[in-house]
CSV table of C-alpha atoms in Angstrom, one decimal:
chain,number,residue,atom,x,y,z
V,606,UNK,CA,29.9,19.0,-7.2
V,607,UNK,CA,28.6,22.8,-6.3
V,608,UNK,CA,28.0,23.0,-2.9
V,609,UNK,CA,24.4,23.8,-3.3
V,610,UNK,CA,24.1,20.4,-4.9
V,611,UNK,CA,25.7,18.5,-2.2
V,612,UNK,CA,23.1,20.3,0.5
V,613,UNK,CA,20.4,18.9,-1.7
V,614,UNK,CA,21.8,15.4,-1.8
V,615,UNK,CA,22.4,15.8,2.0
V,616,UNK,CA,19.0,16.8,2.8
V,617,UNK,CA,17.9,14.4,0.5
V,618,UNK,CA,19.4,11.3,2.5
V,619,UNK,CA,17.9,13.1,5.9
V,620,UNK,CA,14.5,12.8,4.2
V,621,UNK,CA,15.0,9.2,3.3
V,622,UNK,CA,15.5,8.8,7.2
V,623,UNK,CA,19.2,8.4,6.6
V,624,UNK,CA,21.1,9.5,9.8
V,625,UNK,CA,24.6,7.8,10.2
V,626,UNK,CA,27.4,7.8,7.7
V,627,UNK,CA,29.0,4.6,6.8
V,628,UNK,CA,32.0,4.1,9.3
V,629,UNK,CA,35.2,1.9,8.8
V,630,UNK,CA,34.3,-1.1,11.0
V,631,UNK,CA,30.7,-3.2,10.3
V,632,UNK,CA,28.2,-3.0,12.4
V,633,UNK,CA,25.2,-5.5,12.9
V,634,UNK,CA,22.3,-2.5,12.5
V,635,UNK,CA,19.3,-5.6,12.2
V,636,UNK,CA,20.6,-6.5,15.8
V,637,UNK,CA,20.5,-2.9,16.9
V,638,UNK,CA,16.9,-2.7,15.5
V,639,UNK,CA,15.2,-5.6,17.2
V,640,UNK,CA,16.4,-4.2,20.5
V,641,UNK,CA,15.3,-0.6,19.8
V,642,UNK,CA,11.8,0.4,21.6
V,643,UNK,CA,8.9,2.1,20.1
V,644,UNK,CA,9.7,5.3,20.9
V,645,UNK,CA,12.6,7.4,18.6
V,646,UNK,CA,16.0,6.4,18.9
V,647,UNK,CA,18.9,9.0,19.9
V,648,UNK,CA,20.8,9.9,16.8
V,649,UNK,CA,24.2,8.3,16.4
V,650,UNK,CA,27.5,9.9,16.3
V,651,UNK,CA,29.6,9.2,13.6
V,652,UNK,CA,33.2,7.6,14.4
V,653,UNK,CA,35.7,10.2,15.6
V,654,UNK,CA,38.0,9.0,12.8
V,655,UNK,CA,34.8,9.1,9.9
V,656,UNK,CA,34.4,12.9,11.5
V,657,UNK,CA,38.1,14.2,11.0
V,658,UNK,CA,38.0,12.7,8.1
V,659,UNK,CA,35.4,15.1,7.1
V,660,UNK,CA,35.6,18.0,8.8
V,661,UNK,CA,36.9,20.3,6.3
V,662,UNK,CA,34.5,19.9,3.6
V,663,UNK,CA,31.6,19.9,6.4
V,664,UNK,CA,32.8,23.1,7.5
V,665,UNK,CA,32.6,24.9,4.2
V,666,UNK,CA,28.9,23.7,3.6
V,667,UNK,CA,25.8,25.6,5.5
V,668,UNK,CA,24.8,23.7,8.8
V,669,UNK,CA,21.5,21.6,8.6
V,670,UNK,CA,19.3,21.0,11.4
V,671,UNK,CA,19.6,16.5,12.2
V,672,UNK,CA,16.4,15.2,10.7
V,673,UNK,CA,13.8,14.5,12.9
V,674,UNK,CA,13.8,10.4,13.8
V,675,UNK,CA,10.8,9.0,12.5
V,676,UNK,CA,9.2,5.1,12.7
V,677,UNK,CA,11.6,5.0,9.7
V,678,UNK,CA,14.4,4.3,12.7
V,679,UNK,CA,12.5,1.9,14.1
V,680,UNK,CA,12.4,-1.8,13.5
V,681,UNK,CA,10.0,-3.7,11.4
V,682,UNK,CA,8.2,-5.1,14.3
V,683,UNK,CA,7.6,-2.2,16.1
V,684,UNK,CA,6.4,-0.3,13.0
V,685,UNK,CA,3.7,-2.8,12.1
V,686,UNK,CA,2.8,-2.8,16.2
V,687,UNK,CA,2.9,1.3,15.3
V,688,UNK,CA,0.8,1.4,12.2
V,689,UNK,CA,-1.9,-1.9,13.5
V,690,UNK,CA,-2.9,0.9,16.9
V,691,UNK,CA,-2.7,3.6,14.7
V,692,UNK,CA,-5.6,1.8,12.2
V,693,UNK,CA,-7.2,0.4,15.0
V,694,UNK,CA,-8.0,4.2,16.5
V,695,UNK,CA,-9.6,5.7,13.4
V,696,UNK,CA,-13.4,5.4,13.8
V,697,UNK,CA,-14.6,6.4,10.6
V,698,UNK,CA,-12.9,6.9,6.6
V,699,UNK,CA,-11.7,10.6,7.0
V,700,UNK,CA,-10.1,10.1,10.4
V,701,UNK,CA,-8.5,6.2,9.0
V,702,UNK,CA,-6.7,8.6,6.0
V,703,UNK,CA,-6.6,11.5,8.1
V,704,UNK,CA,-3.7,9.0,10.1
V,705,UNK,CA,-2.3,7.6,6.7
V,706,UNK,CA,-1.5,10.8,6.2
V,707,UNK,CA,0.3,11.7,9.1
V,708,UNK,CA,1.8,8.1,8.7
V,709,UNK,CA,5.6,8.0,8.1
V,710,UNK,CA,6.4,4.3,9.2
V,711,UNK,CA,6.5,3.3,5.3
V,712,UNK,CA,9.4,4.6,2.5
V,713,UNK,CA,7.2,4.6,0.0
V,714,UNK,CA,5.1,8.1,1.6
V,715,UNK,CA,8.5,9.7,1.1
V,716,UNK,CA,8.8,8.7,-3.1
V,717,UNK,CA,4.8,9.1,-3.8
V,718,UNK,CA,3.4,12.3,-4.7
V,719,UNK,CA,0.4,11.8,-3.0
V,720,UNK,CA,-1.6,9.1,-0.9
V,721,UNK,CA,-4.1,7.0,-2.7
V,722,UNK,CA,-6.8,6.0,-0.6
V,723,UNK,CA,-10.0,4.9,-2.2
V,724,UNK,CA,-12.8,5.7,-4.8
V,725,UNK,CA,-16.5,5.2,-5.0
V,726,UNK,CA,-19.2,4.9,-2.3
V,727,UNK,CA,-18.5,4.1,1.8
V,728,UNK,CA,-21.6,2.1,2.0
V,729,UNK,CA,-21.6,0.2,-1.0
V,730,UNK,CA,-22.1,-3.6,-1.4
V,731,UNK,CA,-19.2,-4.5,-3.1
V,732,UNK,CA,-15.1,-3.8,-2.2
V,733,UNK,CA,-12.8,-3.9,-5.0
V,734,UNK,CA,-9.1,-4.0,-3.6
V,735,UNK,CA,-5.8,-4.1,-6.1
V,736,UNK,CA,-2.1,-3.9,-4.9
V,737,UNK,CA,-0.7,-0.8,-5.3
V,738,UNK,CA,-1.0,2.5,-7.3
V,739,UNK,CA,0.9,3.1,-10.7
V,740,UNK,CA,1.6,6.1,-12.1
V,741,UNK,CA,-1.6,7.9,-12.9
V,742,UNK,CA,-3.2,7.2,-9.9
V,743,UNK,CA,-0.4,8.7,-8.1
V,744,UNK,CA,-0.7,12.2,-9.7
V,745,UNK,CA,-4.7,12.1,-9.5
V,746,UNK,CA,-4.7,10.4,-6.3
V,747,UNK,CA,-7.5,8.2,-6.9
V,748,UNK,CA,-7.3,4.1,-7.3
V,749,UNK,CA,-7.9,3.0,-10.6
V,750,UNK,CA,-8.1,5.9,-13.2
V,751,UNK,CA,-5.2,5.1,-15.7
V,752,UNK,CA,-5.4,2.1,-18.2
V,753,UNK,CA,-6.2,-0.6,-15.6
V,754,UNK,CA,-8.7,1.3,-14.4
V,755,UNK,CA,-10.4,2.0,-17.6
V,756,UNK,CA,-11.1,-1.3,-17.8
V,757,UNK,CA,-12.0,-2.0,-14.8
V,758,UNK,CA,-14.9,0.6,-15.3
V,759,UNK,CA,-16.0,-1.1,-18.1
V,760,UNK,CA,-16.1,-4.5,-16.4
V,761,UNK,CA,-18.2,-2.8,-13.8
V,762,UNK,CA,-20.2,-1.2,-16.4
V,763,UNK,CA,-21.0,-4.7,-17.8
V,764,UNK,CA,-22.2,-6.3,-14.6
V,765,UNK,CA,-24.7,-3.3,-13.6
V,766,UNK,CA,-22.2,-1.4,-11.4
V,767,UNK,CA,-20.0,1.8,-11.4
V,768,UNK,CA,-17.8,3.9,-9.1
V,769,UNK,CA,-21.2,5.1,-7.2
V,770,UNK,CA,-21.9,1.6,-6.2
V,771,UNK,CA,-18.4,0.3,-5.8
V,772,UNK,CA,-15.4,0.6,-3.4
V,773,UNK,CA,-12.3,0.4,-4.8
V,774,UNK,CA,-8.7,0.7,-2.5
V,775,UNK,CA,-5.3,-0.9,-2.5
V,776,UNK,CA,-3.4,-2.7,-0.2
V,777,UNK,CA,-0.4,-0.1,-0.5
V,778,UNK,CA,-1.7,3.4,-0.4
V,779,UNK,CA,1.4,4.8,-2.0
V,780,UNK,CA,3.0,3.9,-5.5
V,781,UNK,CA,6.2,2.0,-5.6
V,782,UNK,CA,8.8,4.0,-7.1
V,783,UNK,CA,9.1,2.9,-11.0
V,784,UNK,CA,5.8,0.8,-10.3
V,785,UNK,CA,7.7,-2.1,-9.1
V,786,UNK,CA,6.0,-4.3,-6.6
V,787,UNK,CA,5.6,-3.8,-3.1
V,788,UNK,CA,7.9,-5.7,-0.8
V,789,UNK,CA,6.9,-7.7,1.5
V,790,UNK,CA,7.5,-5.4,4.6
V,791,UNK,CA,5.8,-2.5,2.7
V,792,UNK,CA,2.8,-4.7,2.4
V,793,UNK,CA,2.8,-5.3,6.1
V,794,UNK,CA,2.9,-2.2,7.5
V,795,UNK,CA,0.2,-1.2,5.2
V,796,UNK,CA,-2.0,-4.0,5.6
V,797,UNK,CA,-3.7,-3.0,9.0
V,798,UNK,CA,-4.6,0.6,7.4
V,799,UNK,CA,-6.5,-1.5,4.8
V,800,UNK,CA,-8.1,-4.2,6.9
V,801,UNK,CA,-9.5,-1.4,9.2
V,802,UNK,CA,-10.6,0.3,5.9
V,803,UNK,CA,-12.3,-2.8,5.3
V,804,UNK,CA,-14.1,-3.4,8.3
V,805,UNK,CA,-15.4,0.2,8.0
V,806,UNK,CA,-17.1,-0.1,4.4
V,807,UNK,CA,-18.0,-3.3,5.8
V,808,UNK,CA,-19.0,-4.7,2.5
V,809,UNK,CA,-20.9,-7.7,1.2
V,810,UNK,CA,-18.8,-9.3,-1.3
V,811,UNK,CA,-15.0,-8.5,-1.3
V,812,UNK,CA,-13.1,-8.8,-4.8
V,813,UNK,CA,-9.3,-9.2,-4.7
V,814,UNK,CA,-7.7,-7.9,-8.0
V,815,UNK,CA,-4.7,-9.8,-8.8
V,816,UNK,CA,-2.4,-12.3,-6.8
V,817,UNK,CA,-0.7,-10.3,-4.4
V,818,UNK,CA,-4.0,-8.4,-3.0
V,819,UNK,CA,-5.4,-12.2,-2.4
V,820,UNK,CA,-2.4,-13.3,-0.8
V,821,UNK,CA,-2.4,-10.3,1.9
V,822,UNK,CA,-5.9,-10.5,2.5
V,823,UNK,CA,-7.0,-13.7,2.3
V,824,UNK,CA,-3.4,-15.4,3.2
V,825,UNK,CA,-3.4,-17.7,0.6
V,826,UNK,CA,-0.4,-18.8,-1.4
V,827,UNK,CA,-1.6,-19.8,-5.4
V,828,UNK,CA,-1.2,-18.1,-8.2
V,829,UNK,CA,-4.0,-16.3,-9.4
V,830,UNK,CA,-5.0,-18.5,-12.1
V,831,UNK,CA,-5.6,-21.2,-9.9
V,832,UNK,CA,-7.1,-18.9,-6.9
V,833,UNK,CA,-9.7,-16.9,-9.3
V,834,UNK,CA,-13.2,-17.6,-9.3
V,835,UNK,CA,-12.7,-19.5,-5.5
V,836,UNK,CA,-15.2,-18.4,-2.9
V,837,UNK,CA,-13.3,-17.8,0.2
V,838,UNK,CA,-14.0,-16.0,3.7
V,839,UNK,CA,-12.4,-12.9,4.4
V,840,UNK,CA,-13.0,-12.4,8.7
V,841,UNK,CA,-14.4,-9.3,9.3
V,842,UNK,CA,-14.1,-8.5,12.9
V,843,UNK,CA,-15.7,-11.8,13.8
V,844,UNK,CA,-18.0,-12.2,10.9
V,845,UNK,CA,-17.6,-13.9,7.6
V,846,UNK,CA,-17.9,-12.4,4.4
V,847,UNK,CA,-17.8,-13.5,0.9
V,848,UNK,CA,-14.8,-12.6,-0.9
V,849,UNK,CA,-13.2,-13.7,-4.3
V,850,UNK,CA,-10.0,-13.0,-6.1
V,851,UNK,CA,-10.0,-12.3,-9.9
V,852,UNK,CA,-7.0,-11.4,-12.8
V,853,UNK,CA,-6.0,-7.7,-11.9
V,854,UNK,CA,-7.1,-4.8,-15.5
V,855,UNK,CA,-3.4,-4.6,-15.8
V,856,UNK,CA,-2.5,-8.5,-16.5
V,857,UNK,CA,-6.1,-8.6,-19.1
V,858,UNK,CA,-4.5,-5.6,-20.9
V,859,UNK,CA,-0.9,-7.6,-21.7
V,860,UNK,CA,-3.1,-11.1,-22.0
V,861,UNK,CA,-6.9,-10.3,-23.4
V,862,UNK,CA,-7.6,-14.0,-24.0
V,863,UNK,CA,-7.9,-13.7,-20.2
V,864,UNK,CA,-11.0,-11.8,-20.3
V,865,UNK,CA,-13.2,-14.5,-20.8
V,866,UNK,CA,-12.0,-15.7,-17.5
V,867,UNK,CA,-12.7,-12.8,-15.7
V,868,UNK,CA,-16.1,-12.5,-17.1
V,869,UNK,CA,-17.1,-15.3,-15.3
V,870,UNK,CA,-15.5,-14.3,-12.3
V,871,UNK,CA,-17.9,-10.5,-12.5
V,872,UNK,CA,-20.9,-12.8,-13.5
V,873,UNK,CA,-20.5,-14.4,-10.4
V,874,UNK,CA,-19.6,-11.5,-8.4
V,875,UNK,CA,-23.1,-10.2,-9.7
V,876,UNK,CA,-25.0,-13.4,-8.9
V,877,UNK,CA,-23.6,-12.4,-4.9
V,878,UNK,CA,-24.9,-9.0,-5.3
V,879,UNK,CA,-28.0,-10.2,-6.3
V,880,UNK,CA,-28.7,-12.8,-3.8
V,881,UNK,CA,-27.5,-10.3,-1.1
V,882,UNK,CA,-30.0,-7.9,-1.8
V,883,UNK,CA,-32.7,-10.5,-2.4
């Protein structure tokens, strides 16, 4: 390999947070972790032994600076304590993605292009909130503008409603690489950045699209063709508000007998609406 490619690859493990190399003899790093504070941890040396080992092809290859530890170091725990103040601080919209921004306690900032925060209007009625961006919204930056989102417009369309009198977020701000799903960990250290964002629109009604935005939110456990069209209440710093779960654009676009389903889910998101502003 040219040694300008190895720098790259090098600096391209110090941006994925990687800073030891793999030694002869194991160690137990998830009992380091839940030991480690808050705050950075030193850098460790690698093994005298790994470090002779290598110290003729380091020394023909330009010096790097040591990355920079972030929350990345850290262990779960102290992450989610991390990123729970952090959402906890931001008084209105700009500053709460203003700090997602600055955020590095979740791997998937470091694969995105950009963060995706949320579409439509702060002070409107009714919260729309999916899973995660897919690849479209991570170039435009905005929840919601590919396929899916297409039709999600024209659900909206059909019950009276559109991006000016909607709020529409995910639960993970930043795609997954090769739109998989979020894991579990990535969900939790995103989900105080949305529950914050959720207690700022403060809205009426909130609509869960898909499984997995139901199941973080609302902490239920069934699928979603057994959870849609439930009312349930979503506790919004001490107050409860309406909130519903319905099948995400993404899963109507592979199974379009579906639809009917989630018409009568918007119907009745609409009959809320109404009544709220009777």
């Amino acid at each position: 390999m040219p040694p300008e490619q190895i720098v790259a690859l090098l600096q391209w493990y110090a941006d994925m947070g990687v800073d030891v190399a793999i030694a002869d003899e194991p160690l137990d790093r998830f009992a380091e972790s839940a030991q480690a504070p808050l705050a950075s941890p030193p850098m460790r040396s690698v093994p005298e032994a790994d470090a002779a080992r290598r110290a003729p092809a380091a020394a023909a290859q330009p010096r790097m600076a040591s990355p920079a530890p972030t929350m990345l170091t850290t262990s779960p725990d102290a992450v989610e304590l991390a990123a729970r103040e952090q959402a906890r601080s931001a008084r209105t919209l700009d500053e709460l993605r203003d700090l997602l921004e600055r955020f590095d306690g979740c791997a998937l900032k470091a694969t995105a292009n950009r963060l995706v925060f949320a579409d439509g209007a702060p002070d409107a009625k009714v919260m729309f909130v999916g899973e995660a961006p897919g690849r479209d919204e991570d170039i435009q930056g905005r929840p919601f503008v590919g396929r899916s989102g297409q039709l999600l417009d024209r659900m909206l369309t059909a019950i009276g409603l559109d991006r000016t009198k909607a709020y529409i977020a995910n639960v993970v701000p930043w795609r997954p690489p090769g739109n998989r799903d979020p894991t579990p960990q990535e969900t939790t250290i995103c989900r105080p950045f949305i529950e914050r964002q959720i207690e700022l629109v403060a809205p009426k009604v909130l609509v869960c699209l898909g499984a997995r935005s139901a199941q973080a939110l609302l902490g239920v456990t069934d699928g979603i063709l057994k959870l849609r069209g439930r009312w349930l209440d979503y506790d919004l710093a001490g107050q409860r508000i309406r909130a519903i779960a319905t099948l995400h654009p993404a899963y109507l676009l592979r199974q379009p007998v579906q639809k009917r389903l989630a018409w009568r889910d918007f119907r009745a998101i609409r009959t809320a609406i109404e009544q709220d502003m009777s």
